One Martini backbone bead per residue (centre of mass of N, CA, C, O) as a GRO file, in nm:
protein
  462
    1MET     BB    1  -3.591   1.060  -0.131
    2ALA     BB    2  -3.346   1.001   0.115
    3LYS     BB    3  -3.257   0.795   0.393
    4VAL     BB    4  -2.985   0.841   0.609
    5ILE     BB    5  -2.769   0.601   0.756
    6LEU     BB    6  -2.541   0.580   1.023
    7ILE     BB    7  -2.263   0.357   1.023
    8HIS     BB    8  -2.046   0.214   1.223
    9LYS     BB    9  -1.715   0.106   1.182
   10ASP     BB   10  -1.476   0.254   1.363
   11LYS     BB   11  -1.361   0.362   1.643
   12ASP     BB   12  -1.458   0.673   1.690
   13ILE     BB   13  -1.791   0.784   1.752
   14ALA     BB   14  -1.732   1.115   1.733
   15ILE     BB   15  -1.649   1.062   1.432
   16LEU     BB   16  -1.777   1.100   1.116
   17ASP     BB   17  -1.563   0.929   0.940
   18HIS     BB   18  -1.663   0.652   1.109
   19TYR     BB   19  -1.900   0.656   0.897
   20ARG     BB   20  -2.162   0.496   0.705
   21PRO     BB   21  -2.362   0.583   0.438
   22ILE     BB   22  -2.706   0.472   0.418
   23ALA     BB   23  -2.962   0.435   0.182
   24LEU     BB   24  -3.313   0.474   0.195
   25LEU     BB   25  -3.525   0.358  -0.059
   26ASN     BB   26  -3.740   0.342  -0.292
   27THR     BB   27  -3.886   0.074  -0.442
   28ILE     BB   28  -3.929   0.181  -0.728
   29TYR     BB   29  -3.645   0.284  -0.766
   30GLN     BB   30  -3.503   0.007  -0.732
   31LEU     BB   31  -3.640  -0.133  -0.973
   32ILE     BB   32  -3.529   0.056  -1.190
   33MET     BB   33  -3.226   0.010  -1.118
   34LEU     BB   34  -3.230  -0.296  -1.174
   35ILE     BB   35  -3.285  -0.277  -1.477
   36ILE     BB   36  -3.042  -0.098  -1.551
   37THR     BB   37  -2.820  -0.280  -1.436
   38SER     BB   38  -2.873  -0.529  -1.610
   39ARG     BB   39  -2.821  -0.389  -1.878
   40LEU     BB   40  -2.536  -0.260  -1.831
   41ARG     BB   41  -2.383  -0.517  -1.748
   42HIS     BB   42  -2.416  -0.668  -2.012
   43LEU     BB   43  -2.282  -0.455  -2.199
   44THR     BB   44  -2.001  -0.421  -2.055
   45GLU     BB   45  -1.923  -0.725  -2.082
   46TYR     BB   46  -1.975  -0.786  -2.386
   47TYR     BB   47  -1.789  -0.513  -2.478
   48ALA     BB   48  -1.543  -0.466  -2.290
   49VAL     BB   49  -1.535  -0.201  -2.103
   50MET     BB   50  -1.397  -0.335  -1.890
   51GLU     BB   51  -1.135  -0.386  -1.710
   52GLY     BB   52  -0.952  -0.672  -1.619
   53SER     BB   53  -0.841  -0.532  -1.335
   54GLN     BB   54  -1.139  -0.545  -1.238
   55TYR     BB   55  -1.296  -0.717  -0.936
   56GLY     BB   56  -1.528  -0.536  -0.855
   57PHE     BB   57  -1.862  -0.596  -0.889
   58ARG     BB   58  -1.824  -0.887  -1.033
   59THR     BB   59  -1.872  -1.159  -1.205
   60HIS     BB   60  -1.662  -1.414  -1.115
   61ARG     BB   61  -1.528  -1.228  -0.887
   62GLY     BB   62  -1.246  -1.173  -0.649
   63VAL     BB   63  -1.011  -1.156  -0.408
   64GLN     BB   64  -0.848  -1.416  -0.480
   65MET     BB   65  -0.768  -1.317  -0.768
   66VAL     BB   66  -0.589  -1.082  -0.682
   67VAL     BB   67  -0.389  -1.244  -0.506
   68GLN     BB   68  -0.309  -1.452  -0.723
   69ARG     BB   69  -0.188  -1.248  -0.918
   70ALA     BB   70   0.032  -1.154  -0.723
   71HIS     BB   71   0.165  -1.431  -0.683
   72TRP     BB   72   0.256  -1.481  -0.975
   73VAL     BB   73   0.448  -1.234  -1.005
   74GLN     BB   74   0.628  -1.311  -0.760
   75GLN     BB   75   0.720  -1.589  -0.854
   76GLN     BB   76   0.849  -1.489  -1.122
   77ALA     BB   77   1.049  -1.291  -0.991
   78MET     BB   78   1.210  -1.511  -0.849
   79LYS     BB   79   1.295  -1.670  -1.107
   80GLU     BB   80   1.412  -1.391  -1.260
   81CYS     BB   81   1.556  -1.195  -1.063
   82GLY     BB   82   1.383  -0.951  -0.976
   83THR     BB   83   1.198  -0.640  -0.945
   84LEU     BB   84   0.940  -0.545  -0.698
   85ILE     BB   85   0.671  -0.303  -0.682
   86ARG     BB   86   0.427  -0.203  -0.433
   87ILE     BB   87   0.125   0.010  -0.447
   88ASP     BB   88  -0.102   0.108  -0.198
   89LEU     BB   89  -0.417   0.260  -0.250
   90ASP     BB   90  -0.624   0.508  -0.080
   91PHE     BB   91  -0.945   0.612  -0.095
   92LYS     BB   92  -1.120   0.893   0.006
   93ASN     BB   93  -1.435   0.859   0.008
   94ALA     BB   94  -1.508   0.747  -0.284
   95PHE     BB   95  -1.831   0.721  -0.326
   96ASN     BB   96  -1.863   1.049  -0.231
   97SER     BB   97  -1.648   1.203  -0.459
   98ALA     BB   98  -1.776   1.182  -0.726
   99GLY     BB   99  -1.826   1.367  -0.992
  100HIS     BB  100  -2.096   1.411  -1.195
  101SER     BB  101  -1.973   1.541  -1.450
  102CYS     BB  102  -1.752   1.323  -1.478
  103LEU     BB  103  -1.936   1.076  -1.494
  104TRP     BB  104  -2.093   1.157  -1.755
  105ALA     BB  105  -1.843   1.186  -1.936
  106ILE     BB  106  -1.750   0.891  -1.913
  107LEU     BB  107  -2.008   0.750  -2.013
  108ARG     BB  108  -2.010   0.887  -2.292
  109GLY     BB  109  -1.725   0.790  -2.378
  110LEU     BB  110  -1.819   0.474  -2.351
  111GLY     BB  111  -2.128   0.447  -2.461
  112VAL     BB  112  -2.348   0.476  -2.254
  113PRO     BB  113  -2.660   0.434  -2.188
  114ASP     BB  114  -2.891   0.645  -2.018
  115VAL     BB  115  -2.753   0.916  -1.920
  116ASP     BB  116  -2.981   1.128  -1.920
  117PHE     BB  117  -3.155   0.983  -1.712
  118LEU     BB  118  -2.947   0.978  -1.481
  119GLU     BB  119  -2.895   1.283  -1.467
  120ASP     BB  120  -3.188   1.363  -1.402
  121LEU     BB  121  -3.213   1.190  -1.145
  122TYR     BB  122  -2.968   1.318  -0.981
  123SER     BB  123  -3.058   1.625  -0.998
  124LYS     BB  124  -3.332   1.526  -0.808
  125SER     BB  125  -3.163   1.453  -0.554
  126TRP     BB  126  -3.237   1.375  -0.211
  127MET     BB  127  -3.151   1.412   0.148
  128LYS     BB  128  -3.179   1.258   0.480
  129ILE     BB  129  -3.039   1.271   0.799
  130LYS     BB  130  -3.025   1.055   1.060
  131VAL     BB  131  -3.074   1.200   1.395
  132GLY     BB  132  -3.172   1.004   1.599
  133THR     BB  133  -3.517   1.090   1.593
  134GLY     BB  134  -3.431   1.266   1.354
  135CYS     BB  135  -3.392   1.505   1.080
  136SER     BB  136  -3.263   1.668   0.843
  137ALA     BB  137  -3.227   1.866   0.606
  138PRO     BB  138  -3.237   1.892   0.287
  139ILE     BB  139  -3.001   1.733   0.054
  140GLN     BB  140  -2.814   1.768  -0.216
  141LEU     BB  141  -2.695   1.549  -0.472
  142ASP     BB  142  -2.360   1.627  -0.622
  143THR     BB  143  -2.198   1.374  -0.509
  144GLY     BB  144  -2.166   1.072  -0.584
  145THR     BB  145  -2.292   0.763  -0.480
  146VAL     BB  146  -2.550   0.565  -0.376
  147GLN     BB  147  -2.557   0.405  -0.077
  148GLY     BB  148  -2.805   0.143  -0.167
  149SER     BB  149  -2.784   0.123  -0.460
  150VAL     BB  150  -2.773  -0.105  -0.726
  151LEU     BB  151  -2.607   0.096  -0.928
  152SER     BB  152  -2.348   0.212  -0.786
  153PRO     BB  153  -2.121   0.001  -0.836
  154LEU     BB  154  -2.121   0.032  -1.148
  155LEU     BB  155  -2.064   0.336  -1.162
  156PHE     BB  156  -1.790   0.323  -1.019
  157ASP     BB  157  -1.648   0.134  -1.214
  158LEU     BB  158  -1.677   0.327  -1.460
  159PHE     BB  159  -1.526   0.563  -1.335
  160LEU     BB  160  -1.251   0.403  -1.272
  161ASN     BB  161  -1.194   0.302  -1.563
  162ALA     BB  162  -1.047   0.555  -1.664
  163LEU     BB  163  -0.793   0.520  -1.488
  164LEU     BB  164  -0.709   0.237  -1.588
  165ARG     BB  165  -0.664   0.330  -1.884
  166LEU     BB  166  -0.440   0.534  -1.823
  167LEU     BB  167  -0.239   0.328  -1.709
  168ASP     BB  168  -0.220   0.155  -1.967
  169ALA     BB  169  -0.129   0.396  -2.166
  170THR     BB  170   0.175   0.427  -2.059
  171GLY     BB  171   0.335   0.128  -2.084
  172ILE     BB  172   0.370   0.042  -1.802
  173THR     BB  173   0.534  -0.224  -1.619
  174HIS     BB  174   0.670  -0.476  -1.421
  175GLY     BB  175   0.895  -0.651  -1.609
  176ILE     BB  176   0.828  -0.946  -1.605
  177LYS     BB  177   0.904  -1.231  -1.742
  178ARG     BB  178   0.679  -1.464  -1.893
  179ILE     BB  179   0.437  -1.259  -1.854
  180PRO     BB  180   0.194  -1.065  -1.832
  181GLN     BB  181   0.152  -0.719  -1.893
  182TRP     BB  182   0.124  -0.500  -1.605
  183ASN     BB  183   0.031  -0.230  -1.337
  184HIS     BB  184  -0.256  -0.335  -1.214
  185ALA     BB  185  -0.500  -0.369  -0.936
  186ALA     BB  186  -0.862  -0.398  -0.874
  187PHE     BB  187  -1.101  -0.340  -0.589
  188ALA     BB  188  -1.274  -0.111  -0.659
  189ASP     BB  189  -1.106   0.122  -0.439
  190ASP     BB  190  -0.867  -0.084  -0.460
  191LEU     BB  191  -0.524   0.005  -0.538
  192SER     BB  192  -0.260  -0.161  -0.725
  193ILE     BB  193   0.088  -0.121  -0.793
  194TYR     BB  194   0.314  -0.255  -1.055
  195VAL     BB  195   0.671  -0.234  -1.050
  196GLY     BB  196   1.036  -0.208  -1.116
  197THR     BB  197   1.051   0.108  -1.051
  198VAL     BB  198   1.045   0.416  -0.910
  199ARG     BB  199   0.999   0.582  -1.165
  200ASP     BB  200   0.742   0.436  -1.260
  201GLY     BB  201   0.576   0.489  -1.005
  202ASN     BB  202   0.578   0.804  -1.026
  203LYS     BB  203   0.433   0.820  -1.299
  204LEU     BB  204   0.166   0.687  -1.209
  205LEU     BB  205   0.109   0.892  -0.981
  206GLU     BB  206   0.074   1.134  -1.170
  207VAL     BB  207  -0.176   1.028  -1.315
  208ILE     BB  208  -0.352   1.005  -1.061
  209HIS     BB  209  -0.337   1.307  -0.984
  210GLU     BB  210  -0.477   1.417  -1.237
  211PHE     BB  211  -0.742   1.263  -1.189
  212GLU     BB  212  -0.797   1.382  -0.911
  213SER     BB  213  -0.822   1.684  -0.999
  214TRP     BB  214  -1.074   1.624  -1.194
  215SER     BB  215  -1.281   1.421  -1.020
  216GLY     BB  216  -1.244   1.431  -0.673
  217LEU     BB  217  -1.062   1.238  -0.584
  218ARG     BB  218  -0.887   1.093  -0.290
  219ILE     BB  219  -0.579   1.045  -0.140
  220SER     BB  220  -0.451   0.856   0.128
  221ILE     BB  221  -0.145   0.892   0.260
  222ARG     BB  222  -0.164   0.742   0.535
  223LYS     BB  223  -0.279   0.457   0.393
  224SER     BB  224  -0.053   0.450   0.207
  225VAL     BB  225   0.170   0.194   0.053
  226ALA     BB  226   0.508   0.071   0.019
  227THR     BB  227   0.668  -0.207  -0.150
  228GLY     BB  228   0.950  -0.452  -0.177
  229ALA     BB  229   1.170  -0.657  -0.401
  230MET     BB  230   1.492  -0.826  -0.432
  231TYR     BB  231   1.586  -1.070  -0.636
  232GLY     BB  232   1.844  -1.282  -0.636
  233THR     BB  233   2.139  -1.131  -0.679
  234GLY     BB  234   2.077  -0.906  -0.480
  235THR     BB  235   2.018  -1.092  -0.239
  236THR     BB  236   2.286  -1.245  -0.238
  237ARG     BB  237   2.469  -1.004  -0.179
  238ARG     BB  238   2.335  -0.934   0.096
  239GLN     BB  239   2.385  -1.208   0.235
  240GLU     BB  240   2.691  -1.187   0.222
  241GLY     BB  241   2.702  -0.934   0.397
  242VAL     BB  242   2.580  -1.065   0.647
  243LYS     BB  243   2.793  -1.286   0.692
  244ALA     BB  244   3.028  -1.089   0.725
  245ASP     BB  245   2.907  -0.936   0.966
  246VAL     BB  246   2.882  -1.176   1.157
  247ALA     BB  247   3.179  -1.261   1.160
  248LYS     BB  248   3.288  -0.992   1.268
  249ARG     BB  249   3.126  -0.993   1.537
  250LYS     BB  250   3.247  -1.252   1.646
  251ARG     BB  251   3.544  -1.156   1.653
  252ASP     BB  252   3.502  -0.881   1.819
  253ALA     BB  253   3.273  -0.996   2.059
  254GLY     BB  254   3.220  -1.285   2.056
  255PRO     BB  255   2.969  -1.515   2.136
  256ASP     BB  256   2.814  -1.262   2.308
  257ILE     BB  257   2.729  -0.942   2.208
  258LEU     BB  258   2.466  -0.887   2.417
  259GLU     BB  259   2.546  -0.919   2.716
  260PRO     BB  260   2.591  -0.625   2.818
  261GLN     BB  261   2.305  -0.527   2.753
  262ILE     BB  262   2.147  -0.733   2.919
  263ARG     BB  263   2.271  -0.658   3.191
  264ALA     BB  264   2.176  -0.365   3.194
  265LEU     BB  265   1.871  -0.431   3.182
  266GLU     BB  266   1.864  -0.608   3.438
  267ALA     BB  267   1.949  -0.381   3.630
  268MET     BB  268   1.700  -0.206   3.572
  269ASP     BB  269   1.494  -0.422   3.658
  270GLU     BB  270   1.587  -0.439   3.956
  271ALA     BB  271   1.529  -0.144   4.023
  272LEU     BB  272   1.225  -0.163   3.976
  273ASN     BB  273   1.171  -0.380   4.194
  274THR     BB  274   1.271  -0.203   4.446
  275ASP     BB  275   1.098   0.077   4.394
  276ASN     BB  276   0.843  -0.105   4.299
  277ASN     BB  277   0.499  -0.259   4.400
  278THR     BB  278   0.291  -0.225   4.201
  279PRO     BB  279   0.086  -0.383   3.984
  280HIS     BB  280   0.146  -0.206   3.738
  281VAL     BB  281   0.454  -0.236   3.745
  282LEU     BB  282   0.462  -0.543   3.733
  283LYS     BB  283   0.338  -0.554   3.454
  284GLY     BB  284   0.566  -0.393   3.317
  285GLN     BB  285   0.796  -0.591   3.395
  286GLU     BB  286   0.687  -0.829   3.233
  287ALA     BB  287   0.716  -0.688   2.959
  288TRP     BB  288   1.016  -0.638   2.985
  289ARG     BB  289   1.100  -0.938   2.995
  290THR     BB  290   0.984  -1.013   2.722
  291ASN     BB  291   1.159  -0.822   2.553
  292LEU     BB  292   1.429  -0.933   2.657
  293ALA     BB  293   1.387  -1.224   2.545
  294ARG     BB  294   1.338  -1.132   2.237
  295MET     BB  295   1.597  -0.974   2.156
  296HIS     BB  296   1.771  -1.271   2.103
  297ARG     BB  297   1.526  -1.446   1.908
  298GLN     BB  298   1.344  -1.213   1.745
  299CYS     BB  299   1.220  -1.072   1.461
  300PRO     BB  300   0.999  -0.802   1.380
  301ILE     BB  301   0.982  -0.868   1.065
  302CYS     BB  302   1.028  -1.199   1.012
  303ASN     BB  303   0.993  -1.379   1.285
  304LYS     BB  304   1.273  -1.499   1.329
  305LYS     BB  305   1.499  -1.707   1.468
  306LYS     BB  306   1.802  -1.601   1.628
  307GLY     BB  307   2.104  -1.525   1.691
  308ASN     BB  308   2.292  -1.291   1.845
  309CYS     BB  309   2.482  -1.225   1.585
  310HIS     BB  310   2.215  -1.123   1.407
  311PHE     BB  311   2.251  -0.855   1.570
  312PRO     BB  312   2.283  -0.555   1.654
  313THR     BB  313   2.468  -0.365   1.905
  314ARG     BB  314   2.260  -0.180   1.962
  315LEU     BB  315   2.042  -0.043   2.177
  316HIS     BB  316   1.756  -0.269   2.169
  317LEU     BB  317   1.473  -0.436   2.242
  318ASN     BB  318   1.385  -0.490   1.908
  319PRO     BB  319   1.575  -0.580   1.673
  320PRO     BB  320   1.669  -0.629   1.372
  321CYS     BB  321   1.806  -0.824   1.169
  322LEU     BB  322   2.063  -0.827   0.945
  323GLU     BB  323   1.904  -0.931   0.702
  324CYS     BB  324   1.684  -0.704   0.711
  325LYS     BB  325   1.880  -0.464   0.711
  326HIS     BB  326   2.007  -0.549   0.413
  327THR     BB  327   1.747  -0.533   0.278
  328TRP     BB  328   1.578  -0.428   0.019
  329LYS     BB  329   1.414  -0.102  -0.037
  330PRO     BB  330   1.223   0.135  -0.135
  331ALA     BB  331   1.295   0.476  -0.259
  332GLY     BB  332   1.125   0.780  -0.353
  333ILE     BB  333   0.817   0.763  -0.313
  334LYS     BB  334   0.579   0.991  -0.464
  335TYR     BB  335   0.289   1.210  -0.386
  336ASN     BB  336   0.280   1.520  -0.464
  337GLY     BB  337   0.570   1.539  -0.292
  338THR     BB  338   0.488   1.296  -0.105
  339ALA     BB  339   0.596   1.062   0.095
  340LEU     BB  340   0.565   0.736   0.119
  341LYS     BB  341   0.513   0.466   0.286
  342VAL     BB  342   0.768   0.225   0.375
  343THR     BB  343   0.781  -0.126   0.358
  344HIS     BB  344   0.905  -0.405   0.432
  345GLY     BB  345   0.914  -0.697   0.242
  346LYS     BB  346   0.896  -0.889   0.518
  347THR     BB  347   0.638  -0.744   0.580
  348PRO     BB  348   0.326  -0.780   0.649
  349ILE     BB  349   0.043  -0.722   0.428
  350ARG     BB  350  -0.281  -0.602   0.383
  351LEU     BB  351  -0.467  -0.764   0.118
  352LEU     BB  352  -0.789  -0.780   0.124
  353GLY     BB  353  -0.749  -0.949   0.417
  354ILE     BB  354  -0.456  -1.055   0.333
  355ARG     BB  355  -0.156  -1.182   0.485
  356TYR     BB  356   0.157  -1.082   0.332
  357ASN     BB  357   0.457  -1.096   0.162
  358MET     BB  358   0.705  -1.066  -0.093
  359TRP     BB  359   0.773  -1.390  -0.013
  360LEU     BB  360   0.502  -1.550   0.043
  361ASP     BB  361   0.446  -1.514   0.353
  362GLY     BB  362   0.160  -1.655   0.555
  363ALA     BB  363   0.195  -1.639   0.872
  364ALA     BB  364   0.005  -1.405   0.952
  365GLN     BB  365  -0.261  -1.542   0.854
  366ARG     BB  366  -0.237  -1.794   1.029
  367ARG     BB  367  -0.241  -1.643   1.297
  368TYR     BB  368  -0.514  -1.509   1.258
  369VAL     BB  369  -0.679  -1.770   1.247
  370MET     BB  370  -0.587  -1.889   1.519
  371ASP     BB  371  -0.682  -1.650   1.693
  372GLY     BB  372  -0.983  -1.674   1.620
  373ILE     BB  373  -1.026  -1.961   1.730
  374THR     BB  374  -0.925  -1.909   2.020
  375GLU     BB  375  -1.126  -1.684   2.090
  376LEU     BB  376  -1.382  -1.858   2.055
  377ALA     BB  377  -1.312  -2.074   2.265
  378CYS     BB  378  -1.299  -1.877   2.506
  379PHE     BB  379  -1.586  -1.770   2.482
  380LEU     BB  380  -1.733  -2.047   2.517
  381ARG     BB  381  -1.608  -2.108   2.796
  382LYS     BB  382  -1.746  -1.858   2.941
  383LYS     BB  383  -2.037  -1.899   2.780
  384ARG     BB  384  -2.248  -2.119   2.933
  385ASP     BB  385  -2.537  -1.975   2.878
  386LEU     BB  386  -2.528  -2.085   2.613
  387SER     BB  387  -2.662  -2.256   2.386
  388ILE     BB  388  -2.584  -2.510   2.181
  389GLY     BB  389  -2.719  -2.403   1.925
  390ASN     BB  390  -2.584  -2.117   1.928
  391SER     BB  391  -2.291  -2.217   1.934
  392LEU     BB  392  -2.298  -2.370   1.662
  393ARG     BB  393  -2.378  -2.127   1.489
  394LEU     BB  394  -2.127  -1.961   1.558
  395VAL     BB  395  -1.923  -2.157   1.438
  396ASP     BB  396  -2.038  -2.170   1.145
  397CYS     BB  397  -2.027  -1.843   1.098
  398THR     BB  398  -1.703  -1.816   1.163
  399LEU     BB  399  -1.492  -2.042   1.075
  400ALA     BB  400  -1.543  -2.094   0.775
  401PRO     BB  401  -1.485  -1.802   0.664
  402LEU     BB  402  -1.202  -1.770   0.794
  403MET     BB  403  -1.072  -2.010   0.623
  404ALA     BB  404  -1.189  -1.976   0.323
  405PHE     BB  405  -1.087  -1.695   0.234
  406SER     BB  406  -0.758  -1.788   0.242
  407GLY     BB  407  -0.723  -2.085   0.140
  408PRO     BB  408  -0.636  -2.063  -0.179
  409VAL     BB  409  -0.351  -1.868  -0.095
  410ILE     BB  410  -0.271  -2.037   0.163
  411ILE     BB  411  -0.012  -2.211   0.311
  412TRP     BB  412  -0.015  -2.520   0.501
  413PRO     BB  413   0.161  -2.667   0.708
  414GLU     BB  414   0.140  -2.964   0.862
  415LYS     BB  415   0.189  -2.872   1.153
  416GLU     BB  416  -0.018  -2.630   1.152
  417PHE     BB  417  -0.267  -2.795   1.057
  418LYS     BB  418  -0.292  -2.965   1.314
  419LYS     BB  419  -0.348  -2.724   1.499
  420LEU     BB  420  -0.600  -2.629   1.353
  421THR     BB  421  -0.767  -2.888   1.394
  422ALA     BB  422  -0.755  -2.890   1.704
  423ALA     BB  423  -0.889  -2.610   1.744
  424PHE     BB  424  -1.152  -2.676   1.594
  425VAL     BB  425  -1.242  -2.910   1.778
  426ARG     BB  426  -1.239  -2.747   2.041
  427CYS     BB  427  -1.471  -2.559   1.961
  428ASN     BB  428  -1.684  -2.786   1.941
  429LYS     BB  429  -1.661  -2.876   2.234
  430GLU     BB  430  -1.748  -2.604   2.357
  431ALA     BB  431  -2.027  -2.594   2.216
  432TRP     BB  432  -2.107  -2.881   2.363
  433GLN     BB  433  -1.990  -2.877   2.656
  434MET     BB  434  -1.716  -3.026   2.665
  435SER     BB  435  -1.447  -3.185   2.728
  436PRO     BB  436  -1.119  -3.173   2.619
  437ASN     BB  437  -1.099  -3.506   2.660
  438THR     BB  438  -1.263  -3.565   2.435
  439SER     BB  439  -1.308  -3.747   2.174
  440THR     BB  440  -1.250  -3.686   1.836
  441ALA     BB  441  -1.416  -3.918   1.702
  442LEU     BB  442  -1.700  -3.799   1.757
  443PHE     BB  443  -1.656  -3.575   1.515
  444THR     BB  444  -1.526  -3.759   1.265
  445PHE     BB  445  -1.726  -3.963   1.249
  446PRO     BB  446  -1.968  -4.107   1.107
  447LYS     BB  447  -2.306  -4.123   1.150
  448ASP     BB  448  -2.333  -4.445   1.103
  449ARG     BB  449  -2.101  -4.461   1.362
  450GLY     BB  450  -2.182  -4.220   1.586
  451GLY     BB  451  -2.107  -3.955   1.465
  452LEU     BB  452  -2.102  -3.608   1.363
  453GLN     BB  453  -1.955  -3.518   1.107
  454ILE     BB  454  -1.775  -3.277   1.067
  455LYS     BB  455  -1.641  -3.007   0.908
  456MET     BB  456  -1.329  -2.989   0.816
  457PRO     BB  457  -1.068  -2.788   0.724
  458LYS     BB  458  -1.001  -2.934   0.456
  459ALA     BB  459  -1.289  -2.900   0.334
  460ILE     BB  460  -1.306  -2.590   0.357
  461ILE     BB  461  -1.045  -2.504   0.196
  462CYS     BB  462  -1.092  -2.710  -0.060
   0.00000   0.00000   0.00000
């Protein structure tokens, strides 16, 4: 009998789907599961039962290896002038959806020992959900693995291993030359598919749908996304089209093709100024001016600054530049007849917590790290009632993991890295409750020379 505690994950606290169930289990039960886990993990790794594409819940594997694998295939696709499509699939409530009969069938098919013991153990498992100060009536556990058991991660890996083998058996690959051929990478329940054509992507999605119908797992269409890029000659042709379009707009509309639109928006802005004087409206007008200023200087997709002639002439507060407008992106990717959301290849996508696009531009992840450091510095500036010891512990527990997590796979240009170092030192100054004008040498000098010798970003990332 397990006591299940619901831990809030994010968003609305009134919706049950936004909670994660964690089971509090008997100590003797956990010790038995620890022995079985140790035995099964050794056997599955020694006899190569697990697919090499699974990186979750396995020794000496992690998120960085998944992202690095994706980086390698994208770099080679750029060199080979190929086309690469990535489909990120999200399983809905994956750990609690696996059917037990399917799980035991997969384990027996893989030749895993002790299946009868595990089946008997799970068939007699019950749980009570803690609600407020009381508990619910006993509920029999007939689907999913127990979140909180030391054996559950390994069982889920073995369960999903059947799907990964089915994907490999199709013979479909990403098609990029001179590198190993594969079509997917998984980290626990996060699955990414890599193919060269939309047709191949739809075939793999059909295989996943068949496994979904049999196993009980469900794909979240809303959270799944597809992206892609066409490198080399295809990109060159589209860039030539962009240049021709820009030249035509310059000839037809003069040096500043957005001037009439900007004047019209400014006239509307002046009308708002004269008709409304409330603070709320003034705040809205400030946002309006910000959008107006950005309209002719920064693309919302690639975030690069462009000239006015690089934007389409239609009235739009923040239009994409012509280069992004002409860039190829996949179309027609469907899962069980439903079209998946397609994101532009130059738009950063979060893959296992690291943000970058199909052109390996990690600017979004660098901004995320800088925003985190700045937010912590502002927090320490306001919370002067915190003791220096607690502030330093907060800095150590927050900044080092923030930078080290994406450090091996994200490249920092020298100019941005100097800003990162300055922001990092500023956080330490705020933790020590020192003035921003305090000399940086106090933090960087060795201890035998009177400095604090803090661990700098270069040492953390490298």
